[in-house]
Amino acid sequence: MAAATLTSVDPGTLAHRLPAILTATADRLEQMTPQAAMSEQARHTEIQLSVWGHHGVYNDAVVGRDITGTLAAVRDVPLTGTRAEYAARLRTAVLAVTR
């Protein structure tokens, strides 16, 4: 499995929400056609939905910043393989952050 590391996140903003958002994203990817090829669009969509779900709203300035920040944090997690494989890489990256 390719390395799964997250890009540094500003601890004053997204850092405390990131594990929950990425775990929700991994859950979504595993539930929605897990054998489909992973893509940039799938990553963006599932992260956006996970951020919305975490905040309970979708029209707040913090939500936009969290979507942008989460996408930036995962930019180095390889998009290769299936959605299920990408979800596993996200979970590995989350574990590294929460330890």
PDB file of N, CA and C in Angstrom:
ATOM      1  N   MET A   1       0.839  -1.168   0.000  1.00  0.00           N
ATOM      2  CA  MET A   1       0.000   0.000   0.000  1.00  0.00           C
ATOM      3  C   MET A   1       0.889   1.238   0.000  1.00  0.00           C
ATOM      4  N   ALA A   2       0.531   2.221  -0.793  1.00  0.00           N
ATOM      5  CA  ALA A   2       1.298   3.464  -0.863  1.00  0.00           C
ATOM      6  C   ALA A   2       1.173   4.218   0.451  1.00  0.00           C
ATOM      7  N   ALA A   3       2.146   5.076   0.693  1.00  0.00           N
ATOM      8  CA  ALA A   3       2.158   5.856   1.930  1.00  0.00           C
ATOM      9  C   ALA A   3       0.890   6.693   2.053  1.00  0.00           C
ATOM     10  N   ALA A   4       0.428   6.842   3.258  1.00  0.00           N
ATOM     11  CA  ALA A   4      -0.780   7.621   3.514  1.00  0.00           C
ATOM     12  C   ALA A   4      -0.458   8.660   4.573  1.00  0.00           C
ATOM     13  N   THR A   5       0.013   9.788   4.127  1.00  0.00           N
ATOM     14  CA  THR A   5       0.331  10.857   5.062  1.00  0.00           C
ATOM     15  C   THR A   5      -0.469  12.092   4.703  1.00  0.00           C
ATOM     16  N   LEU A   6      -0.819  12.832   5.725  1.00  0.00           N
ATOM     17  CA  LEU A   6      -1.577  14.057   5.523  1.00  0.00           C
ATOM     18  C   LEU A   6      -0.636  15.246   5.523  1.00  0.00           C
ATOM     19  N   THR A   7      -1.015  16.233   4.756  1.00  0.00           N
ATOM     20  CA  THR A   7      -0.296  17.492   4.759  1.00  0.00           C
ATOM     21  C   THR A   7      -0.618  18.209   6.061  1.00  0.00           C
ATOM     22  N   SER A   8       0.305  18.953   6.575  1.00  0.00           N
ATOM     23  CA  SER A   8       0.130  19.674   7.835  1.00  0.00           C
ATOM     24  C   SER A   8      -1.096  20.583   7.786  1.00  0.00           C
ATOM     25  N   VAL A   9      -1.819  20.615   8.889  1.00  0.00           N
ATOM     26  CA  VAL A   9      -3.022  21.433   9.008  1.00  0.00           C
ATOM     27  C   VAL A   9      -2.832  22.405  10.154  1.00  0.00           C
ATOM     28  N   ASP A  10      -3.317  23.616   9.987  1.00  0.00           N
ATOM     29  CA  ASP A  10      -3.240  24.632  11.038  1.00  0.00           C
ATOM     30  C   ASP A  10      -4.008  24.154  12.265  1.00  0.00           C
ATOM     31  N   PRO A  11      -3.318  23.946  13.393  1.00  0.00           N
ATOM     32  CA  PRO A  11      -3.988  23.412  14.581  1.00  0.00           C
ATOM     33  C   PRO A  11      -5.090  24.308  15.118  1.00  0.00           C
ATOM     34  N   GLY A  12      -5.082  25.572  14.772  1.00  0.00           N
ATOM     35  CA  GLY A  12      -6.111  26.475  15.271  1.00  0.00           C
ATOM     36  C   GLY A  12      -7.404  26.412  14.489  1.00  0.00           C
ATOM     37  N   THR A  13      -7.413  25.675  13.402  1.00  0.00           N
ATOM     38  CA  THR A  13      -8.620  25.665  12.580  1.00  0.00           C
ATOM     39  C   THR A  13      -9.214  24.274  12.451  1.00  0.00           C
ATOM     40  N   LEU A  14      -8.703  23.493  11.552  1.00  0.00           N
ATOM     41  CA  LEU A  14      -9.322  22.240  11.164  1.00  0.00           C
ATOM     42  C   LEU A  14      -8.813  21.019  11.921  1.00  0.00           C
ATOM     43  N   ALA A  15      -7.677  21.110  12.551  1.00  0.00           N
ATOM     44  CA  ALA A  15      -7.003  19.926  13.096  1.00  0.00           C
ATOM     45  C   ALA A  15      -7.890  19.077  13.997  1.00  0.00           C
ATOM     46  N   HIS A  16      -8.679  19.685  14.862  1.00  0.00           N
ATOM     47  CA  HIS A  16      -9.497  18.890  15.778  1.00  0.00           C
ATOM     48  C   HIS A  16     -10.720  18.271  15.092  1.00  0.00           C
ATOM     49  N   ARG A  17     -11.120  18.762  13.926  1.00  0.00           N
ATOM     50  CA  ARG A  17     -12.254  18.208  13.191  1.00  0.00           C
ATOM     51  C   ARG A  17     -11.824  17.199  12.128  1.00  0.00           C
ATOM     52  N   LEU A  18     -10.571  17.260  11.718  1.00  0.00           N
ATOM     53  CA  LEU A  18     -10.097  16.457  10.601  1.00  0.00           C
ATOM     54  C   LEU A  18     -10.283  14.948  10.791  1.00  0.00           C
ATOM     55  N   PRO A  19      -9.946  14.362  11.939  1.00  0.00           N
ATOM     56  CA  PRO A  19     -10.145  12.911  12.081  1.00  0.00           C
ATOM     57  C   PRO A  19     -11.596  12.472  11.851  1.00  0.00           C
ATOM     58  N   ALA A  20     -12.539  13.215  12.387  1.00  0.00           N
ATOM     59  CA  ALA A  20     -13.952  12.854  12.209  1.00  0.00           C
ATOM     60  C   ALA A  20     -14.379  12.999  10.747  1.00  0.00           C
ATOM     61  N   ILE A  21     -13.921  14.048  10.098  1.00  0.00           N
ATOM     62  CA  ILE A  21     -14.283  14.278   8.693  1.00  0.00           C
ATOM     63  C   ILE A  21     -13.684  13.192   7.807  1.00  0.00           C
ATOM     64  N   LEU A  22     -12.424  12.850   8.027  1.00  0.00           N
ATOM     65  CA  LEU A  22     -11.794  11.836   7.190  1.00  0.00           C
ATOM     66  C   LEU A  22     -12.352  10.445   7.462  1.00  0.00           C
ATOM     67  N   THR A  23     -12.706  10.160   8.697  1.00  0.00           N
ATOM     68  CA  THR A  23     -13.333   8.874   9.006  1.00  0.00           C
ATOM     69  C   THR A  23     -14.688   8.770   8.313  1.00  0.00           C
ATOM     70  N   ALA A  24     -15.458   9.842   8.345  1.00  0.00           N
ATOM     71  CA  ALA A  24     -16.753   9.852   7.647  1.00  0.00           C
ATOM     72  C   ALA A  24     -16.559   9.705   6.143  1.00  0.00           C
ATOM     73  N   THR A  25     -15.523  10.335   5.605  1.00  0.00           N
ATOM     74  CA  THR A  25     -15.231  10.213   4.174  1.00  0.00           C
ATOM     75  C   THR A  25     -14.885   8.772   3.829  1.00  0.00           C
ATOM     76  N   ALA A  26     -14.044   8.139   4.637  1.00  0.00           N
ATOM     77  CA  ALA A  26     -13.680   6.736   4.411  1.00  0.00           C
ATOM     78  C   ALA A  26     -14.919   5.848   4.468  1.00  0.00           C
ATOM     79  N   ASP A  27     -15.788   6.107   5.431  1.00  0.00           N
ATOM     80  CA  ASP A  27     -17.023   5.326   5.543  1.00  0.00           C
ATOM     81  C   ASP A  27     -17.860   5.454   4.275  1.00  0.00           C
ATOM     82  N   ARG A  28     -18.002   6.677   3.776  1.00  0.00           N
ATOM     83  CA  ARG A  28     -18.794   6.921   2.570  1.00  0.00           C
ATOM     84  C   ARG A  28     -18.197   6.187   1.365  1.00  0.00           C
ATOM     85  N   LEU A  29     -16.882   6.273   1.229  1.00  0.00           N
ATOM     86  CA  LEU A  29     -16.225   5.633   0.090  1.00  0.00           C
ATOM     87  C   LEU A  29     -16.394   4.122   0.126  1.00  0.00           C
ATOM     88  N   GLU A  30     -16.358   3.541   1.327  1.00  0.00           N
ATOM     89  CA  GLU A  30     -16.532   2.092   1.471  1.00  0.00           C
ATOM     90  C   GLU A  30     -17.974   1.656   1.207  1.00  0.00           C
ATOM     91  N   GLN A  31     -18.917   2.550   1.443  1.00  0.00           N
ATOM     92  CA  GLN A  31     -20.327   2.212   1.273  1.00  0.00           C
ATOM     93  C   GLN A  31     -20.819   2.446  -0.150  1.00  0.00           C
ATOM     94  N   MET A  32     -20.252   3.417  -0.823  1.00  0.00           N
ATOM     95  CA  MET A  32     -20.702   3.787  -2.169  1.00  0.00           C
ATOM     96  C   MET A  32     -19.759   3.203  -3.216  1.00  0.00           C
ATOM     97  N   THR A  33     -20.178   2.135  -3.846  1.00  0.00           N
ATOM     98  CA  THR A  33     -19.405   1.453  -4.890  1.00  0.00           C
ATOM     99  C   THR A  33     -17.931   1.322  -4.536  1.00  0.00           C
ATOM    100  N   PRO A  34     -17.626   0.523  -3.517  1.00  0.00           N
ATOM    101  CA  PRO A  34     -16.250   0.410  -3.036  1.00  0.00           C
ATOM    102  C   PRO A  34     -15.271  -0.149  -4.066  1.00  0.00           C
ATOM    103  N   GLN A  35     -15.755  -0.882  -5.047  1.00  0.00           N
ATOM    104  CA  GLN A  35     -14.852  -1.455  -6.049  1.00  0.00           C
ATOM    105  C   GLN A  35     -14.620  -0.537  -7.241  1.00  0.00           C
ATOM    106  N   ALA A  36     -15.304   0.607  -7.270  1.00  0.00           N
ATOM    107  CA  ALA A  36     -15.100   1.569  -8.366  1.00  0.00           C
ATOM    108  C   ALA A  36     -13.725   2.209  -8.228  1.00  0.00           C
ATOM    109  N   ALA A  37     -13.181   2.623  -9.346  1.00  0.00           N
ATOM    110  CA  ALA A  37     -11.882   3.294  -9.327  1.00  0.00           C
ATOM    111  C   ALA A  37     -12.001   4.622  -8.584  1.00  0.00           C
ATOM    112  N   MET A  38     -11.002   4.928  -7.791  1.00  0.00           N
ATOM    113  CA  MET A  38     -10.965   6.193  -7.066  1.00  0.00           C
ATOM    114  C   MET A  38     -10.644   7.315  -8.044  1.00  0.00           C
ATOM    115  N   SER A  39     -11.229   8.479  -7.805  1.00  0.00           N
ATOM    116  CA  SER A  39     -11.011   9.631  -8.676  1.00  0.00           C
ATOM    117  C   SER A  39     -10.969  10.909  -7.853  1.00  0.00           C
ATOM    118  N   GLU A  40     -10.444  11.942  -8.453  1.00  0.00           N
ATOM    119  CA  GLU A  40     -10.413  13.263  -7.821  1.00  0.00           C
ATOM    120  C   GLU A  40     -11.837  13.732  -7.517  1.00  0.00           C
ATOM    121  N   GLN A  41     -12.756  13.518  -8.451  1.00  0.00           N
ATOM    122  CA  GLN A  41     -14.144  13.935  -8.254  1.00  0.00           C
ATOM    123  C   GLN A  41     -14.784  13.204  -7.076  1.00  0.00           C
ATOM    124  N   ALA A  42     -14.540  11.902  -6.973  1.00  0.00           N
ATOM    125  CA  ALA A  42     -15.101  11.133  -5.848  1.00  0.00           C
ATOM    126  C   ALA A  42     -14.539  11.651  -4.531  1.00  0.00           C
ATOM    127  N   ARG A  43     -13.232  11.930  -4.500  1.00  0.00           N
ATOM    128  CA  ARG A  43     -12.621  12.449  -3.270  1.00  0.00           C
ATOM    129  C   ARG A  43     -13.276  13.767  -2.888  1.00  0.00           C
ATOM    130  N   HIS A  44     -13.394  14.668  -3.841  1.00  0.00           N
ATOM    131  CA  HIS A  44     -13.974  15.985  -3.559  1.00  0.00           C
ATOM    132  C   HIS A  44     -15.418  15.860  -3.079  1.00  0.00           C
ATOM    133  N   THR A  45     -16.202  15.063  -3.769  1.00  0.00           N
ATOM    134  CA  THR A  45     -17.617  14.915  -3.412  1.00  0.00           C
ATOM    135  C   THR A  45     -17.796  14.326  -2.020  1.00  0.00           C
ATOM    136  N   GLU A  46     -17.077  13.254  -1.723  1.00  0.00           N
ATOM    137  CA  GLU A  46     -17.250  12.595  -0.422  1.00  0.00           C
ATOM    138  C   GLU A  46     -16.712  13.449   0.722  1.00  0.00           C
ATOM    139  N   ILE A  47     -15.644  14.190   0.488  1.00  0.00           N
ATOM    140  CA  ILE A  47     -15.151  15.112   1.519  1.00  0.00           C
ATOM    141  C   ILE A  47     -16.168  16.222   1.741  1.00  0.00           C
ATOM    142  N   GLN A  48     -16.700  16.777   0.670  1.00  0.00           N
ATOM    143  CA  GLN A  48     -17.692  17.842   0.798  1.00  0.00           C
ATOM    144  C   GLN A  48     -18.902  17.354   1.595  1.00  0.00           C
ATOM    145  N   LEU A  49     -19.422  16.178   1.263  1.00  0.00           N
ATOM    146  CA  LEU A  49     -20.573  15.637   1.990  1.00  0.00           C
ATOM    147  C   LEU A  49     -20.239  15.363   3.453  1.00  0.00           C
ATOM    148  N   SER A  50     -19.036  14.886   3.712  1.00  0.00           N
ATOM    149  CA  SER A  50     -18.626  14.603   5.088  1.00  0.00           C
ATOM    150  C   SER A  50     -18.496  15.875   5.916  1.00  0.00           C
ATOM    151  N   VAL A  51     -17.974  16.924   5.317  1.00  0.00           N
ATOM    152  CA  VAL A  51     -17.884  18.211   6.027  1.00  0.00           C
ATOM    153  C   VAL A  51     -19.284  18.747   6.297  1.00  0.00           C
ATOM    154  N   TRP A  52     -20.147  18.701   5.304  1.00  0.00           N
ATOM    155  CA  TRP A  52     -21.522  19.148   5.519  1.00  0.00           C
ATOM    156  C   TRP A  52     -22.171  18.356   6.644  1.00  0.00           C
ATOM    157  N   GLY A  53     -21.998  17.033   6.626  1.00  0.00           N
ATOM    158  CA  GLY A  53     -22.572  16.197   7.672  1.00  0.00           C
ATOM    159  C   GLY A  53     -22.012  16.521   9.046  1.00  0.00           C
ATOM    160  N   HIS A  54     -20.722  16.806   9.110  1.00  0.00           N
ATOM    161  CA  HIS A  54     -20.087  17.129  10.387  1.00  0.00           C
ATOM    162  C   HIS A  54     -20.646  18.423  10.975  1.00  0.00           C
ATOM    163  N   HIS A  55     -20.844  19.410  10.135  1.00  0.00           N
ATOM    164  CA  HIS A  55     -21.323  20.712  10.606  1.00  0.00           C
ATOM    165  C   HIS A  55     -22.842  20.797  10.696  1.00  0.00           C
ATOM    166  N   GLY A  56     -23.537  19.967   9.927  1.00  0.00           N
ATOM    167  CA  GLY A  56     -24.995  20.026   9.927  1.00  0.00           C
ATOM    168  C   GLY A  56     -25.553  21.138   9.061  1.00  0.00           C
ATOM    169  N   VAL A  57     -24.696  21.889   8.418  1.00  0.00           N
ATOM    170  CA  VAL A  57     -25.098  22.963   7.502  1.00  0.00           C
ATOM    171  C   VAL A  57     -24.154  22.935   6.300  1.00  0.00           C
ATOM    172  N   TYR A  58     -24.553  23.612   5.249  1.00  0.00           N
ATOM    173  CA  TYR A  58     -23.678  23.681   4.091  1.00  0.00           C
ATOM    174  C   TYR A  58     -23.423  25.105   3.618  1.00  0.00           C
ATOM    175  N   ASN A  59     -23.998  26.084   4.289  1.00  0.00           N
ATOM    176  CA  ASN A  59     -23.871  27.467   3.830  1.00  0.00           C
ATOM    177  C   ASN A  59     -23.195  28.358   4.863  1.00  0.00           C
ATOM    178  N   ASP A  60     -22.139  27.865   5.454  1.00  0.00           N
ATOM    179  CA  ASP A  60     -21.422  28.599   6.487  1.00  0.00           C
ATOM    180  C   ASP A  60     -19.979  28.780   6.026  1.00  0.00           C
ATOM    181  N   ALA A  61     -19.363  29.894   6.376  1.00  0.00           N
ATOM    182  CA  ALA A  61     -17.985  30.159   5.949  1.00  0.00           C
ATOM    183  C   ALA A  61     -17.014  29.105   6.469  1.00  0.00           C
ATOM    184  N   VAL A  62     -17.226  28.601   7.680  1.00  0.00           N
ATOM    185  CA  VAL A  62     -16.340  27.586   8.242  1.00  0.00           C
ATOM    186  C   VAL A  62     -16.409  26.310   7.407  1.00  0.00           C
ATOM    187  N   VAL A  63     -17.582  25.986   6.888  1.00  0.00           N
ATOM    188  CA  VAL A  63     -17.751  24.783   6.076  1.00  0.00           C
ATOM    189  C   VAL A  63     -16.868  24.872   4.831  1.00  0.00           C
ATOM    190  N   GLY A  64     -16.896  25.995   4.165  1.00  0.00           N
ATOM    191  CA  GLY A  64     -16.063  26.184   2.978  1.00  0.00           C
ATOM    192  C   GLY A  64     -14.585  26.047   3.294  1.00  0.00           C
ATOM    193  N   ARG A  65     -14.163  26.641   4.400  1.00  0.00           N
ATOM    194  CA  ARG A  65     -12.757  26.532   4.801  1.00  0.00           C
ATOM    195  C   ARG A  65     -12.392  25.093   5.154  1.00  0.00           C
ATOM    196  N   ASP A  66     -13.315  24.374   5.789  1.00  0.00           N
ATOM    197  CA  ASP A  66     -13.035  22.982   6.146  1.00  0.00           C
ATOM    198  C   ASP A  66     -12.952  22.093   4.908  1.00  0.00           C
ATOM    199  N   ILE A  67     -13.789  22.333   3.915  1.00  0.00           N
ATOM    200  CA  ILE A  67     -13.704  21.566   2.669  1.00  0.00           C
ATOM    201  C   ILE A  67     -12.352  21.815   2.012  1.00  0.00           C
ATOM    202  N   THR A  68     -11.988  23.076   1.881  1.00  0.00           N
ATOM    203  CA  THR A  68     -10.711  23.433   1.262  1.00  0.00           C
ATOM    204  C   THR A  68      -9.543  22.875   2.063  1.00  0.00           C
ATOM    205  N   GLY A  69      -9.601  23.013   3.374  1.00  0.00           N
ATOM    206  CA  GLY A  69      -8.524  22.525   4.231  1.00  0.00           C
ATOM    207  C   GLY A  69      -8.391  21.009   4.208  1.00  0.00           C
ATOM    208  N   THR A  70      -9.514  20.314   4.181  1.00  0.00           N
ATOM    209  CA  THR A  70      -9.472  18.848   4.140  1.00  0.00           C
ATOM    210  C   THR A  70      -8.906  18.367   2.810  1.00  0.00           C
ATOM    211  N   LEU A  71      -9.341  18.984   1.720  1.00  0.00           N
ATOM    212  CA  LEU A  71      -8.791  18.620   0.411  1.00  0.00           C
ATOM    213  C   LEU A  71      -7.289  18.861   0.368  1.00  0.00           C
ATOM    214  N   ALA A  72      -6.841  19.958   0.954  1.00  0.00           N
ATOM    215  CA  ALA A  72      -5.401  20.242   0.991  1.00  0.00           C
ATOM    216  C   ALA A  72      -4.668  19.212   1.855  1.00  0.00           C
ATOM    217  N   ALA A  73      -5.277  18.812   2.953  1.00  0.00           N
ATOM    218  CA  ALA A  73      -4.634  17.864   3.870  1.00  0.00           C
ATOM    219  C   ALA A  73      -4.420  16.495   3.227  1.00  0.00           C
ATOM    220  N   VAL A  74      -5.310  16.101   2.325  1.00  0.00           N
ATOM    221  CA  VAL A  74      -5.213  14.767   1.727  1.00  0.00           C
ATOM    222  C   VAL A  74      -4.572  14.770   0.343  1.00  0.00           C
ATOM    223  N   ARG A  75      -4.066  15.889  -0.073  1.00  0.00           N
ATOM    224  CA  ARG A  75      -3.549  15.977  -1.450  1.00  0.00           C
ATOM    225  C   ARG A  75      -2.416  14.992  -1.733  1.00  0.00           C
ATOM    226  N   ASP A  76      -1.675  14.571  -0.719  1.00  0.00           N
ATOM    227  CA  ASP A  76      -0.577  13.632  -0.933  1.00  0.00           C
ATOM    228  C   ASP A  76      -0.962  12.170  -0.722  1.00  0.00           C
ATOM    229  N   VAL A  77      -2.213  11.913  -0.369  1.00  0.00           N
ATOM    230  CA  VAL A  77      -2.676  10.531  -0.245  1.00  0.00           C
ATOM    231  C   VAL A  77      -3.000  10.047  -1.664  1.00  0.00           C
ATOM    232  N   PRO A  78      -2.290   9.026  -2.156  1.00  0.00           N
ATOM    233  CA  PRO A  78      -2.440   8.594  -3.552  1.00  0.00           C
ATOM    234  C   PRO A  78      -3.871   8.194  -3.911  1.00  0.00           C
ATOM    235  N   LEU A  79      -4.312   8.623  -5.081  1.00  0.00           N
ATOM    236  CA  LEU A  79      -5.659   8.319  -5.574  1.00  0.00           C
ATOM    237  C   LEU A  79      -5.728   7.002  -6.341  1.00  0.00           C
ATOM    238  N   THR A  80      -4.723   6.195  -6.282  1.00  0.00           N
ATOM    239  CA  THR A  80      -4.692   4.953  -7.047  1.00  0.00           C
ATOM    240  C   THR A  80      -5.609   3.905  -6.434  1.00  0.00           C
ATOM    241  N   GLY A  81      -6.014   2.949  -7.268  1.00  0.00           N
ATOM    242  CA  GLY A  81      -6.815   1.828  -6.785  1.00  0.00           C
ATOM    243  C   GLY A  81      -8.295   2.134  -6.691  1.00  0.00           C
ATOM    244  N   THR A  82      -8.968   1.342  -5.878  1.00  0.00           N
ATOM    245  CA  THR A  82     -10.416   1.467  -5.718  1.00  0.00           C
ATOM    246  C   THR A  82     -10.752   2.453  -4.605  1.00  0.00           C
ATOM    247  N   ARG A  83     -12.035   2.748  -4.515  1.00  0.00           N
ATOM    248  CA  ARG A  83     -12.502   3.622  -3.430  1.00  0.00           C
ATOM    249  C   ARG A  83     -12.248   2.965  -2.070  1.00  0.00           C
ATOM    250  N   ALA A  84     -12.427   1.652  -1.995  1.00  0.00           N
ATOM    251  CA  ALA A  84     -12.177   0.944  -0.735  1.00  0.00           C
ATOM    252  C   ALA A  84     -10.698   1.024  -0.357  1.00  0.00           C
ATOM    253  N   GLU A  85      -9.816   0.894  -1.317  1.00  0.00           N
ATOM    254  CA  GLU A  85      -8.383   0.992  -1.042  1.00  0.00           C
ATOM    255  C   GLU A  85      -8.003   2.403  -0.598  1.00  0.00           C
ATOM    256  N   TYR A  86      -8.607   3.401  -1.232  1.00  0.00           N
ATOM    257  CA  TYR A  86      -8.348   4.784  -0.830  1.00  0.00           C
ATOM    258  C   TYR A  86      -8.879   5.020   0.589  1.00  0.00           C
ATOM    259  N   ALA A  87     -10.038   4.469   0.893  1.00  0.00           N
ATOM    260  CA  ALA A  87     -10.605   4.604   2.240  1.00  0.00           C
ATOM    261  C   ALA A  87      -9.648   4.025   3.278  1.00  0.00           C
ATOM    262  N   ALA A  88      -9.027   2.899   2.959  1.00  0.00           N
ATOM    263  CA  ALA A  88      -8.048   2.296   3.880  1.00  0.00           C
ATOM    264  C   ALA A  88      -6.854   3.219   4.079  1.00  0.00           C
ATOM    265  N   ARG A  89      -6.401   3.873   3.019  1.00  0.00           N
ATOM    266  CA  ARG A  89      -5.289   4.822   3.151  1.00  0.00           C
ATOM    267  C   ARG A  89      -5.691   6.018   4.012  1.00  0.00           C
ATOM    268  N   LEU A  90      -6.927   6.480   3.854  1.00  0.00           N
ATOM    269  CA  LEU A  90      -7.398   7.585   4.703  1.00  0.00           C
ATOM    270  C   LEU A  90      -7.406   7.167   6.171  1.00  0.00           C
ATOM    271  N   ARG A  91      -7.877   5.977   6.452  1.00  0.00           N
ATOM    272  CA  ARG A  91      -7.918   5.496   7.841  1.00  0.00           C
ATOM    273  C   ARG A  91      -6.511   5.400   8.426  1.00  0.00           C
ATOM    274  N   THR A  92      -5.553   4.946   7.624  1.00  0.00           N
ATOM    275  CA  THR A  92      -4.170   4.886   8.070  1.00  0.00           C
ATOM    276  C   THR A  92      -3.648   6.285   8.380  1.00  0.00           C
ATOM    277  N   ALA A  93      -3.961   7.232   7.528  1.00  0.00           N
ATOM    278  CA  ALA A  93      -3.520   8.614   7.734  1.00  0.00           C
ATOM    279  C   ALA A  93      -4.156   9.204   8.986  1.00  0.00           C
ATOM    280  N   VAL A  94      -5.426   8.908   9.222  1.00  0.00           N
ATOM    281  CA  VAL A  94      -6.113   9.408  10.425  1.00  0.00           C
ATOM    282  C   VAL A  94      -5.447   8.839  11.679  1.00  0.00           C
ATOM    283  N   LEU A  95      -5.127   7.566  11.649  1.00  0.00           N
ATOM    284  CA  LEU A  95      -4.468   6.948  12.814  1.00  0.00           C
ATOM    285  C   LEU A  95      -3.153   7.639  13.130  1.00  0.00           C
ATOM    286  N   ALA A  96      -2.421   8.015  12.115  1.00  0.00           N
ATOM    287  CA  ALA A  96      -1.135   8.701  12.328  1.00  0.00           C
ATOM    288  C   ALA A  96      -1.346  10.071  12.973  1.00  0.00           C
ATOM    289  N   VAL A  97      -2.450  10.722  12.651  1.00  0.00           N
ATOM    290  CA  VAL A  97      -2.738  12.051  13.200  1.00  0.00           C
ATOM    291  C   VAL A  97      -3.223  11.972  14.634  1.00  0.00           C
ATOM    292  N   THR A  98      -4.013  10.932  14.946  1.00  0.00           N
ATOM    293  CA  THR A  98      -4.644  10.862  16.267  1.00  0.00           C
ATOM    294  C   THR A  98      -3.766  10.209  17.323  1.00  0.00           C
ATOM    295  N   ARG A  99      -2.598   9.699  16.955  1.00  0.00           N
ATOM    296  CA  ARG A  99      -1.710   9.068  17.940  1.00  0.00           C
ATOM    297  C   ARG A  99      -0.860  10.091  18.633  1.00  0.00           C
TER     298      ARG A  99
END
